Coordinates of C-alpha atoms and ligand atoms in Angstrom, one line a residue:
M226 CA 30.6 -2.7 -15.0
S227 CA 31.0 -4.5 -18.2
G228 CA 29.0 -7.4 -19.5
G229 CA 26.8 -9.4 -17.1
A230 CA 23.1 -9.0 -16.4
M231 CA 21.8 -5.6 -15.4
A232 CA 21.6 -5.2 -11.6
L233 CA 18.3 -3.3 -11.5
R234 CA 17.0 -2.1 -8.2
I235 CA 14.6 0.5 -6.9
R236 CA 15.9 3.5 -5.0
A237 CA 12.9 4.5 -2.9
C238 CA 11.6 6.9 -0.2
V239 CA 8.5 6.5 2.0
K240 CA 6.6 9.0 4.1
T241 CA 3.3 9.2 5.8
H242 CA 1.2 12.0 7.3
P243 CA -1.8 11.6 9.6
G244 CA -3.6 14.4 7.7
L245 CA -5.5 17.3 9.3
R246 CA -8.6 15.6 10.7
R247 CA -7.5 12.3 12.1
T248 CA -5.7 11.8 15.4
N249 CA -4.3 8.4 14.6
N250 CA -2.5 7.0 11.5
E251 CA -4.0 3.7 10.2
D252 CA -1.8 3.6 7.1
S253 CA 1.5 1.6 7.0
G254 CA 4.3 1.9 4.5
F255 CA 7.4 -0.1 3.9
I256 CA 10.5 0.2 1.6
G257 CA 13.1 -2.5 1.5
R258 CA 15.6 -3.9 -0.9
R259 CA 13.1 -5.5 -3.2
L260 CA 9.7 -5.0 -1.6
F261 CA 7.7 -1.8 -1.4
L262 CA 4.2 -1.5 0.0
V263 CA 1.4 0.7 1.2
A264 CA -1.5 -0.6 3.4
D265 CA -4.5 1.4 4.6
G266 CA -6.2 0.0 7.6
M267 CA -9.8 0.3 8.7
G268 CA -11.9 -0.8 11.7
G269 CA -13.3 0.7 14.9
H270 CA -11.3 1.5 18.1
D271 CA -8.0 2.1 16.2
F272 CA -8.0 -1.6 15.0
G273 CA -7.3 -0.4 11.5
E274 CA -3.8 0.4 12.7
V275 CA -3.5 -3.2 13.8
A276 CA -4.6 -4.6 10.5
S277 CA -2.3 -2.6 8.4
A278 CA 0.6 -3.2 10.7
I279 CA 0.1 -7.0 10.8
V280 CA -0.2 -7.1 7.0
A281 CA 2.8 -4.8 6.3
R282 CA 5.0 -6.6 8.8
T283 CA 4.0 -10.0 7.4
V284 CA 4.5 -9.1 3.7
A285 CA 7.8 -7.3 4.4
Y286 CA 9.3 -10.6 5.4
L287 CA 9.6 -11.3 1.7
D288 CA 12.3 -8.6 1.4
D289 CA 14.9 -11.1 2.7
H290 CA 13.2 -14.4 1.9
L291 CA 12.6 -15.0 -1.8
S292 CA 11.8 -18.5 -2.8
M293 CA 12.8 -20.2 -6.0
F294 CA 9.3 -19.9 -7.4
G295 CA 9.6 -16.4 -8.7
P296 CA 8.2 -13.0 -7.7
E297 CA 4.6 -13.7 -8.8
R298 CA 4.2 -16.8 -6.6
D299 CA 6.1 -15.2 -3.8
I300 CA 3.9 -12.1 -3.6
C301 CA 0.7 -14.1 -3.9
G302 CA 1.9 -16.4 -1.0
A303 CA 2.8 -13.5 1.2
V304 CA -0.6 -11.8 0.7
E305 CA -2.4 -15.1 1.6
F306 CA -0.2 -15.6 4.6
A307 CA -0.9 -12.0 5.8
D308 CA -4.6 -12.6 5.5
Q309 CA -4.3 -15.8 7.5
R310 CA -2.5 -13.9 10.2
L311 CA -5.4 -11.4 10.4
A312 CA -7.8 -14.4 10.6
R313 CA -5.8 -15.9 13.5
A314 CA -5.6 -12.5 15.3
I315 CA -9.4 -12.1 15.0
E316 CA -10.0 -15.7 16.1
N317 CA -7.9 -15.2 19.2
N318 CA -9.5 -11.7 19.9
P319 CA -13.0 -11.7 18.5
S320 CA -13.2 -8.0 19.4
L321 CA -10.9 -7.3 16.4
S322 CA -13.4 -8.7 13.9
G323 CA -14.3 -6.0 11.4
M324 CA -10.7 -4.8 11.1
G325 CA -9.2 -4.9 7.6
T326 CA -6.7 -3.3 5.3
T327 CA -5.9 -2.5 1.7
L328 CA -2.6 -3.6 0.4
T329 CA -0.7 -2.5 -2.7
A330 CA 2.7 -4.1 -2.8
M331 CA 5.5 -4.5 -5.5
L332 CA 8.4 -6.8 -5.6
I333 CA 11.4 -6.4 -8.0
H334 CA 13.4 -9.4 -9.1
H335 CA 16.0 -8.9 -11.8
D336 CA 14.0 -6.9 -14.5
T337 CA 10.6 -8.1 -13.4
I338 CA 8.2 -6.3 -11.1
A339 CA 5.3 -8.2 -9.6
L340 CA 2.5 -5.9 -8.3
T341 CA -0.5 -6.9 -6.2
N342 CA -3.4 -4.9 -5.0
V343 CA -6.4 -5.4 -2.8
G344 CA -8.6 -2.4 -2.1
D345 CA -8.1 1.2 -3.2
S346 CA -4.5 2.0 -2.5
R347 CA -2.9 2.6 -5.9
A348 CA 0.2 2.1 -8.0
Y349 CA 1.3 4.4 -10.8
V350 CA 4.3 4.3 -13.1
L351 CA 5.9 7.2 -14.8
R352 CA 7.7 6.2 -18.0
D353 CA 8.8 8.6 -20.7
R354 CA 7.0 11.3 -18.9
E355 CA 3.6 9.5 -19.2
M356 CA 1.9 8.4 -16.0
I357 CA -0.1 5.2 -16.1
Q358 CA -2.3 3.8 -13.2
L359 CA -1.3 0.2 -12.8
T360 CA -3.9 -0.9 -10.2
H361 CA -7.6 -1.2 -10.4
D362 CA -9.6 0.1 -7.4
D363 CA -11.7 -2.6 -5.7
T364 CA -14.4 -0.1 -5.1
Y365 CA -18.2 -0.1 -5.6
V366 CA -18.0 3.1 -7.8
Q367 CA -15.2 1.6 -9.9
M368 CA -17.3 -1.5 -10.4
L369 CA -20.3 0.7 -11.5
A370 CA -18.0 2.6 -13.9
D371 CA -16.6 -0.7 -15.3
K372 CA -20.1 -1.9 -16.1
G373 CA -20.9 1.4 -17.8
W374 CA -23.5 2.4 -15.2
L375 CA -21.6 5.4 -13.8
D376 CA -19.6 8.1 -15.7
P377 CA -16.0 7.8 -14.4
K378 CA -15.9 11.5 -14.2
L379 CA -18.4 11.4 -11.3
I380 CA -16.3 9.1 -9.2
P381 CA -14.3 11.8 -7.4
Q382 CA -17.5 13.4 -6.0
H383 CA -19.5 10.2 -5.4
P384 CA -20.8 9.9 -1.8
Q385 CA -20.0 6.1 -1.9
R386 CA -16.6 6.4 -3.5
S387 CA -14.8 4.9 -0.5
V388 CA -17.0 1.7 -0.3
L389 CA -14.6 -1.2 -0.9
L390 CA -15.5 -4.5 -2.5
R391 CA -12.4 -6.3 -1.4
V392 CA -10.1 -5.9 1.5
L393 CA -7.8 -8.1 3.6
R394 CA -9.8 -8.9 6.7
G395 CA -9.0 -12.5 7.5
G396 CA -11.6 -13.7 4.9
D397 CA -10.7 -15.1 1.5
D398 CA -10.0 -11.9 -0.4
G399 CA -6.3 -12.6 0.0
T400 CA -6.5 -15.7 -2.1
T401 CA -8.0 -13.8 -5.0
A402 CA -5.6 -10.9 -5.0
E403 CA -4.7 -9.9 -8.6
V404 CA -1.0 -9.9 -9.5
S405 CA 0.4 -8.2 -12.6
L406 CA 3.9 -8.4 -14.0
H407 CA 5.8 -5.4 -15.4
H408 CA 9.1 -5.0 -17.1
A409 CA 11.4 -2.7 -15.1
E410 CA 13.4 -0.1 -17.1
P411 CA 16.0 2.2 -15.7
G412 CA 14.4 5.6 -15.4
D413 CA 10.9 4.3 -14.5
R414 CA 9.4 5.9 -11.5
Y415 CA 6.8 4.1 -9.4
L416 CA 4.3 5.7 -6.9
L417 CA 2.4 3.7 -4.4
C418 CA -0.2 5.7 -2.4
S419 CA -3.1 5.4 -0.1
D420 CA -6.4 7.0 -1.0
G421 CA -5.6 9.9 1.3
L422 CA -3.6 11.2 -1.7
S423 CA -5.5 9.9 -4.7
D424 CA -8.9 10.8 -3.5
Y425 CA -8.0 14.5 -2.8
V426 CA -5.3 15.3 -5.4
A427 CA -6.1 15.1 -9.1
G428 CA -4.1 12.7 -11.3
D429 CA -2.8 15.7 -13.4
A430 CA -1.3 17.3 -10.3
I431 CA 0.3 14.0 -9.2
H432 CA 1.7 13.5 -12.7
K433 CA 3.2 17.0 -12.7
V434 CA 5.0 16.4 -9.3
L435 CA 6.4 13.0 -10.3
A436 CA 7.6 14.3 -13.7
G437 CA 9.0 17.6 -12.4
T438 CA 10.8 16.6 -9.2
K439 CA 14.1 14.8 -9.4
H440 CA 14.5 13.6 -5.8
A441 CA 12.0 10.9 -4.7
G442 CA 11.7 12.3 -1.1
K443 CA 11.1 15.8 -2.4
A444 CA 8.4 14.5 -4.7
I445 CA 6.7 12.9 -1.7
D446 CA 6.9 16.1 0.3
K447 CA 5.2 18.0 -2.6
L448 CA 2.5 15.3 -2.9
I449 CA 1.7 15.4 0.8
A450 CA 1.7 19.2 0.7
L451 CA -1.0 19.0 -2.1
A452 CA -3.1 16.7 0.1
L453 CA -2.8 19.0 3.0
K454 CA -3.8 21.9 0.8
A455 CA -6.9 19.9 -0.1
G456 CA -7.8 19.6 3.6
A457 CA -6.2 16.1 4.1
P458 CA -9.2 14.5 5.8
D459 CA -7.5 11.1 5.7
N460 CA -4.1 9.6 6.4
V461 CA -1.7 10.0 3.4
T462 CA 1.1 7.6 2.6
C463 CA 3.4 7.6 -0.4
V464 CA 6.2 5.4 -1.7
V465 CA 8.2 6.9 -4.6
G466 CA 10.7 4.5 -6.2
D467 CA 13.1 5.0 -9.1
V468 CA 14.4 2.0 -11.1
V469 CA 18.1 2.4 -11.3
D470 CA 21.0 0.3 -12.6
D471 CA 23.9 0.6 -10.1
D472 CA 26.0 -1.3 -7.7
E473 CA 25.1 0.6 -4.6
R474 CA 24.1 -1.5 -1.6
P475 CA 20.5 -0.7 -0.7
G476 CA 20.0 0.4 2.9
D477 CA 18.0 -1.4 5.5
G478 CA 14.2 -1.6 5.3
E479 CA 12.1 1.2 6.6
F480 CA 8.6 1.2 8.0
V481 CA 6.4 4.2 8.5
G482 CA 2.9 4.7 10.0
S483 CA 1.3 2.1 12.2
A484 CA 3.7 -0.7 11.2
Q485 CA 6.5 1.5 12.5
E486 CA 4.6 2.6 15.6
L487 CA 3.3 -0.9 16.6
G488 CA 6.6 -2.5 15.8
E489 CA 7.2 -6.2 15.1
G490 CA 4.7 -7.3 17.8
A491 CA 1.7 -5.9 16.0
I492 CA -0.5 -8.8 17.2
E493 CA 0.6 -8.3 20.8
A494 CA -0.1 -4.6 20.3
A495 CA -3.5 -5.6 19.1
E496 CA -4.2 -7.6 22.2
Q497 CA -3.1 -4.7 24.3
K498 CA -5.5 -2.4 22.5
V499 CA -8.4 -4.8 23.0
A500 CA -7.5 -5.0 26.8
E501 CA -7.4 -1.1 26.9
A502 CA -10.7 -0.8 25.1
K503 CA -12.3 -3.3 27.5
A504 CA -10.9 -1.5 30.5
A505 CA -12.3 1.8 29.2
G506 CA -15.7 0.2 28.7
Y507 CA -15.7 0.5 24.9
L508 CA -15.9 -3.2 24.4
K509 CA -18.0 -5.8 26.2
T510 CA -16.0 -8.3 28.2
A511 CA -17.0 -11.7 26.8
Ligands
MN756 MN1 -7.4 6.0 3.6

């Protein structure tokens, strides 16, 4: 190709693993043509699955529907809309209240990447062999560390390390989601991951895999293997995406985890789960 603007895109892989101690997978992941995300659901009676699936499916809509307002506005709008859909699902099925999900999502448009994050799923970029964490955990321990009240070195062992300060739960945390813009360069490699990876595998080990493994899918296999070696008490989901400048047509979008399992009708699936839990006597019939 001669002249013209660079046609940057992200060539990505996504994989998830339930881990070694959980029977269900409450994480969701998605890779599309422009949009990439990880969501880590929480809530009793498997409703975390429902929350992450609703949010992943709602935000993934952006992959084919960019507005004229730019990636920053688009991704903010999608997060707010996803949070509203959670609110509506909870309104219609009060048994779902308490469900919520993290979300880390990135959208590439020309050479700009818009990145948003609510909760403690993370984004990293590897550029010139340096790895930088791009997201800020919305956790209690990170807040203590930011204020200088806790030595950041103590975070990995802290008993309250998984307490989240913000999460999408049909409240208003979606309206305050932080968005950052990044310049995409061919050769950059992005990692999005749930805390099932970052809580149990040290940053140095993640860095080594990302820098030393050419193929994105193989890099994810190695990262998941490290989490399993560490006992994998939680679900693990990773997206690895390489910024490339080529004319290849990107494939269709791909969901993994609960967004894949529950399918497009995540809200209907939620209603089904509520009905099952009621029938089994786990929930009071109002
Ligand atoms: Mn998790």
